[in-house]
Amino acid sequence: MNGVKTTCPYCGVGCGVVAQRDDSGAVSVRGDENHPANVGRLCVKGAALGETTCHDGRLLYPEIDGERASWEAALDAAASRLGAIIDKHGPQAVAFYASGQLLTEDYYAANKLMKGFIGAANIDTNSRLCMSSAVVGYKRAFGADAVPCSYADLEQTDLLVFVGSNAAWAHPVLYQRIAAAKQARPTMKIVVIDPRRTATCDIADLHLALAPGSDAGLFVGLLNALSDSLAPEAFDGQAQALAAAREWSVGRVAQFCGLTETEVARFYDWFLSAPTAMTLYTMGINQSSSGSDKCNAIINAHLASGNIGRPGCGPFSLTGQPNAMGGREVGGLANQLACHMGFDPADIARLGRFWGSERIAQTPGLMAVELFDAIGRGEVKAVWIMGTNPAVSLPDSDAVRQALARCELVMVSDITAQTDTANFAHFRFPALGWGEKNGTVTNSERRISRQRAFLPAPGEARPDWWIVAQMARRLGFGEAFGWQHPHEIFCEHAALSGFENDGARAFDISALASLTREAYDALAPVQWPVTIKQPQGTPRLLEAGAGWRGGRLNMVAVSPALPQARPDARYPLWLNTGRIRDQWHTMTRTGRVARLMQHQPLPQVVMHPDDAARHAVREGDLVEVASTQGFMVGWATLNDAQAPGALFAPMHWNAQFASHGRVNTLVAPVCCPHSGQPESKQTAVRLHKRRTGWQGELFCRTMPPLAPDLLWWRRALDGCLHFTLAGVASPQRWLRELAGREGWQMQYAQGEGFFHLLAWRDGALMLAFYSAARRPAVETEAIATAFAAPPANAAARHALLAGKGARHAPAKGRTICSCFGVDENAIRTAISAGCDSPGKLGDTLRCGTNCGSCIPELKALLVQTASLPEAANQAGGGERMAFELREEFIARQAGREIGR
Ligand SMILES: Nc1nc2c(c(=O)[nH]1)N[C@H]1C(S)=C(S)[C@@H](COP(=O)(O)OP(=O)(O)OC[C@H]3O[C@@H](n4cnc5c(=O)[nH]c(N)nc54)[C@H](O)[C@@H]3O)O[C@H]1N2
Ligand SMILES: Nc1nc2c(c(=O)[nH]1)N[C@H]1C(S)=C(S)[C@@H](COP(=O)(O)OP(=O)(O)OC[C@H]3O[C@@H](n4cnc5c(=O)[nH]c(N)nc54)[C@H](O)[C@@H]3O)O[C@H]1N2
Ligand code: SF4
Ligand SMILES: [Mo]
């Protein structure tokens, strides 16, 4: 097979990718048919990976205080400042903040340096915001952070429950796999538990739209319902867990969760009668002030029903990031040591023996939210941030920014030059990105896969592990960090996993400790443990019914708690935050790809139509959402999939992509006491419409200085920069001054409520601007094309001034299928012409035939379009007509050029 086999760097599904670079440097990717996680499939983010490998926006050289420096100079200066802080204030005064997007080898190196040699445990990771409740859940139940299931179980289960998971968008390939399994075996039942009706509900037999944060009530009630069939003392903690569950009747659960008794009873009946059941849970469970207890409430139900350690069974926490699991293996969390060791004296001594260090951290370090608090108070004086963007992703992110601004020494290893976090850095280290770096990642089902390099290192970027090792040498620990290749780090990590293990620690890949470099390069995906007894890996854990560190499996007594925030008269609504289909986190990669920006190009604030009416908000209005912490601005989207009283906003937008788009300015830093994971899903907020004088679209070659009172959103477009803008004061003066300063020729049209302007230099289009009272509809791609190929004649220039291409393309609607760029209007037209199923739409337009993530939306359009009267089927028709009238007016005005 041509191409290099590697692994997708986005979600925890961990799909195998075959990547290839042609002579022109263009990168193409396809799914690896031999990778067990995806057997050839990719979702739209994976399929667009080739478009993210260009060097635009990359951090290519080390920097000291924003100035380019050599590696020697940057590392010497950073190490000397870090060393001085350690000498003066002790190791507890410094910290690392790492990421589930590092490779295992990078992560291992960072953890070894901090916990093994600097001698404090202040290394935490963005997995604290993501998986830490799940880790606590597994450790309390099994004695180890061990995910018992495999993806193969998904095809064998009778009942599959998604809780707090929008897998259709967040784990798309896995979701497609489940959808295919259900189609092949329709008796398989699917339940979705989520306050919103998400795309994942498309394949659900039952959707429980429970009250925000009330899941523990549902699962404690389930344990109560299961208690009769349970043998006494089958598990440690059973009596206490059952006692805590005893009062949770179906009636009480229904009230607590805001569900009907029928709904609750149906779910319990299905769970009790299913021969096999799996529960897939993610952020709707973990990101909670009682997240660990919610995880144990789920696991308790699996223990009680025997749905564990058998094919088609198990409590399955899906990991978010490509290497969240790898981080858990190497000890990336501040409250664990490497290879599933803890802080008991025996583990500390064992690690000291293996690493040859007497400086092993003796006590757990600071967890993410505490860590940034300590930075804010000046107790932690130096932080090294690797592969994560905490100024965006941590709760109360304004306080995080203040802490970083005050911090004596901030070092950032990243692939991106401009991020909200990198803007606070004294030192920036350019890391290798996907396609360039080399190592391993572990997915949700414990499967270790290789990421392989197929691109040369850009600029002076270096692997993350190399940067850490160089720092370690300069701090005086060189001998322990003498690796020349990630293969050596992997083997050391594998050896440590088996060191004095004897089955006491679940994570054991000692059979891989002696891999040759060739064998490492050829390593096929394998599920841990990989031991002498199980050299081919281990698909399923807990088959013998015993756990680790003591052996018995545990139930944990759970008293259901609601979120810490409670809506009140001043902040009457819930705000729920999370992911959209085509963006990844803080958008550093996906936000640059035009194709991925089309599905939801602007941050939407989704609300039930009743809430919108109550707040006098219409579809497409600009709205401000505020909590006691801060505010954000987004675009109102009305949807009855949202429960009344609750808003949803995406987590992705940040200061590089919008003036006021950060949801985490609103989220309070309230955490689960066991896991330290923040409650990112429930905030009490208020909503109001944001009044603007105008809204507009700006197309330009370089980012112009924006007036400070403007609201702006950056969008990705091939051919030019694109911003959506909104403001109160007229934009005319600002734009005319800008063009005047640059010496551009201007051509403009204005009239009742609208203003359009084109700016030219020597016949080349420099800027195009269109504003109206509400966001004007313009032909984005035609305008972008004009930057490379200016309009040929006056008529085409006039059309451009009107926001159109020379030839009228049919009006484009919202992109639904990003894989093939199929928009809503084309789909509606095809439906009107007789396509009455996703399959027929796929045959006609190709939409939905690649990754399949848009199939739920295709189905929704089929239902909507079928129920609309004929005239209204022409989506966007009204808007288009209004514009035609305006265009006439423009034609008269156009051509009035004002001089330099
Ligand atoms: N497209 C895309 N995919 C991704 C990512 C991405 O950035 N973009 N990130 C990856 C990462 S790191 C992660 S962690 C995963 C996250 O994957 P998911 O957890 O599936 O994604 P989220 O959108 O954060 O939240 C999931 C759901 O939790 C629901 N929820 C909110 N509150 C509650 C509640 O009280 N109870 C219940 N039952 N549900 C609730 C939300 O409505 C939402 O639909 O996605 C991974 N995949
Ligand atoms: N309100 C709210 N907040 C949330 C969440 C939510 O649902 N709601 N979800 C939380 C969750 S689950 C997560 S996982 C976090 C994610 O939040 P973050 O980790 O902050 O988000 P990313 O954008 O993934 O940041 C990764 C950074 O690493 C850089 N990078 C990429 N590859 C490499 C590499 O190979 N090496 C190095 N050194 N850098 C690299 C990228 O350019 C980027 O700057 O957000 C959390 N925050
Ligand atoms: S589902 Fe998509 S984002 Fe996740 S690993 Fe597979 S291709 Fe990548
Ligand atoms: Mo995550």
PDB file of N, CA and C and ligand atoms in Angstrom, residues 7-17 38 41-47 49 170-174 584, ligand 3:
ATOM      1  N   THR A   7      -1.876   7.707  12.679  1.00  0.00           N
ATOM      2  CA  THR A   7      -3.120   7.749  13.439  1.00  0.00           C
ATOM      3  C   THR A   7      -3.639   9.181  13.453  1.00  0.00           C
ATOM      4  N   CYS A   8      -4.945   9.327  13.372  1.00  0.00           N
ATOM      5  CA  CYS A   8      -5.570  10.651  13.382  1.00  0.00           C
ATOM      6  C   CYS A   8      -5.244  11.375  14.699  1.00  0.00           C
ATOM      7  N   PRO A   9      -4.924  12.667  14.643  1.00  0.00           N
ATOM      8  CA  PRO A   9      -4.556  13.407  15.852  1.00  0.00           C
ATOM      9  C   PRO A   9      -5.737  14.067  16.541  1.00  0.00           C
ATOM     10  N   TYR A  10      -6.956  13.770  16.132  1.00  0.00           N
ATOM     11  CA  TYR A  10      -8.092  14.389  16.812  1.00  0.00           C
ATOM     12  C   TYR A  10      -8.654  13.446  17.869  1.00  0.00           C
ATOM     13  N   CYS A  11      -9.805  12.884  17.671  1.00  0.00           N
ATOM     14  CA  CYS A  11     -10.483  12.330  18.844  1.00  0.00           C
ATOM     15  C   CYS A  11      -9.973  10.966  19.280  1.00  0.00           C
ATOM     16  N   GLY A  12     -10.452  10.565  20.448  1.00  0.00           N
ATOM     17  CA  GLY A  12     -10.030   9.329  21.076  1.00  0.00           C
ATOM     18  C   GLY A  12     -10.484   8.053  20.384  1.00  0.00           C
ATOM     19  N   VAL A  13     -11.245   8.156  19.281  1.00  0.00           N
ATOM     20  CA  VAL A  13     -11.558   6.942  18.523  1.00  0.00           C
ATOM     21  C   VAL A  13     -10.242   6.337  18.024  1.00  0.00           C
ATOM     22  N   GLY A  14      -9.318   7.218  17.615  1.00  0.00           N
ATOM     23  CA  GLY A  14      -7.984   6.744  17.244  1.00  0.00           C
ATOM     24  C   GLY A  14      -7.951   6.049  15.903  1.00  0.00           C
ATOM     25  N   CYS A  15      -8.517   6.689  14.883  1.00  0.00           N
ATOM     26  CA  CYS A  15      -8.601   6.043  13.573  1.00  0.00           C
ATOM     27  C   CYS A  15      -7.242   5.951  12.885  1.00  0.00           C
ATOM     28  N   GLY A  16      -7.036   4.854  12.205  1.00  0.00           N
ATOM     29  CA  GLY A  16      -5.843   4.689  11.384  1.00  0.00           C
ATOM     30  C   GLY A  16      -5.990   5.481  10.097  1.00  0.00           C
ATOM     31  N   VAL A  17      -4.917   6.157   9.710  1.00  0.00           N
ATOM     32  CA  VAL A  17      -4.924   7.030   8.539  1.00  0.00           C
ATOM     33  C   VAL A  17      -3.761   6.613   7.651  1.00  0.00           C
ATOM     34  N   ASN A  38     -11.161   1.821  12.879  1.00  0.00           N
ATOM     35  CA  ASN A  38     -12.030   2.472  11.885  1.00  0.00           C
ATOM     36  C   ASN A  38     -12.211   1.687  10.588  1.00  0.00           C
ATOM     37  N   ARG A  41     -12.746   3.878   7.601  1.00  0.00           N
ATOM     38  CA  ARG A  41     -13.573   5.091   7.657  1.00  0.00           C
ATOM     39  C   ARG A  41     -12.803   6.268   8.250  1.00  0.00           C
ATOM     40  N   LEU A  42     -13.170   7.477   7.855  1.00  0.00           N
ATOM     41  CA  LEU A  42     -12.694   8.690   8.523  1.00  0.00           C
ATOM     42  C   LEU A  42     -13.874   9.632   8.634  1.00  0.00           C
ATOM     43  N   CYS A  43     -13.889  10.483   9.661  1.00  0.00           N
ATOM     44  CA  CYS A  43     -14.912  11.518   9.695  1.00  0.00           C
ATOM     45  C   CYS A  43     -14.384  12.733   8.953  1.00  0.00           C
ATOM     46  N   VAL A  44     -15.183  13.790   8.932  1.00  0.00           N
ATOM     47  CA  VAL A  44     -14.810  14.946   8.112  1.00  0.00           C
ATOM     48  C   VAL A  44     -13.538  15.618   8.633  1.00  0.00           C
ATOM     49  N   LYS A  45     -13.332  15.623   9.948  1.00  0.00           N
ATOM     50  CA  LYS A  45     -12.106  16.253  10.465  1.00  0.00           C
ATOM     51  C   LYS A  45     -10.885  15.446  10.027  1.00  0.00           C
ATOM     52  N   GLY A  46     -11.000  14.124  10.158  1.00  0.00           N
ATOM     53  CA  GLY A  46      -9.892  13.274   9.722  1.00  0.00           C
ATOM     54  C   GLY A  46      -9.651  13.408   8.227  1.00  0.00           C
ATOM     55  N   ALA A  47     -10.750  13.453   7.462  1.00  0.00           N
ATOM     56  CA  ALA A  47     -10.614  13.528   6.004  1.00  0.00           C
ATOM     57  C   ALA A  47      -9.995  14.847   5.564  1.00  0.00           C
ATOM     58  N   LEU A  49      -7.550  16.357   7.103  1.00  0.00           N
ATOM     59  CA  LEU A  49      -6.221  16.518   7.723  1.00  0.00           C
ATOM     60  C   LEU A  49      -5.182  17.086   6.767  1.00  0.00           C
ATOM     61  N   ALA A 170     -18.866  13.978  18.207  1.00  0.00           N
ATOM     62  CA  ALA A 170     -17.585  13.980  18.929  1.00  0.00           C
ATOM     63  C   ALA A 170     -16.773  12.702  18.702  1.00  0.00           C
ATOM     64  N   HIS A 171     -17.435  11.609  18.384  1.00  0.00           N
ATOM     65  CA  HIS A 171     -16.751  10.341  18.081  1.00  0.00           C
ATOM     66  C   HIS A 171     -17.402   9.736  16.835  1.00  0.00           C
ATOM     67  N   PRO A 172     -17.337  10.457  15.723  1.00  0.00           N
ATOM     68  CA  PRO A 172     -18.190  10.127  14.576  1.00  0.00           C
ATOM     69  C   PRO A 172     -17.983   8.726  14.004  1.00  0.00           C
ATOM     70  N   VAL A 173     -16.759   8.280  13.933  1.00  0.00           N
ATOM     71  CA  VAL A 173     -16.546   6.970  13.305  1.00  0.00           C
ATOM     72  C   VAL A 173     -17.100   5.855  14.190  1.00  0.00           C
ATOM     73  N   LEU A 174     -16.962   6.041  15.492  1.00  0.00           N
ATOM     74  CA  LEU A 174     -17.525   5.058  16.412  1.00  0.00           C
ATOM     75  C   LEU A 174     -19.053   5.048  16.301  1.00  0.00           C
ATOM     76  N   TRP A 584     -12.361  21.569  16.170  1.00  0.00           N
ATOM     77  CA  TRP A 584     -11.605  20.911  17.228  1.00  0.00           C
ATOM     78  C   TRP A 584     -11.157  21.972  18.223  1.00  0.00           C
TER      79      TRP A 584
HETATM   80  S1  SF4 B   3     -13.531   9.819  14.378  1.00  0.00           S
HETATM   81 FE1  SF4 B   3     -12.727  11.469  13.085  1.00  0.00          FE
HETATM   82  S2  SF4 B   3     -11.606  12.812  14.493  1.00  0.00           S
HETATM   83 FE2  SF4 B   3     -11.947  10.880  15.558  1.00  0.00          FE
HETATM   84  S3  SF4 B   3     -10.071   9.717  15.165  1.00  0.00           S
HETATM   85 FE3  SF4 B   3     -11.552   9.121  13.596  1.00  0.00          FE
HETATM   86  S4  SF4 B   3     -11.159  10.457  11.854  1.00  0.00           S
HETATM   87 FE4  SF4 B   3     -10.121  11.360  13.641  1.00  0.00          FE
END
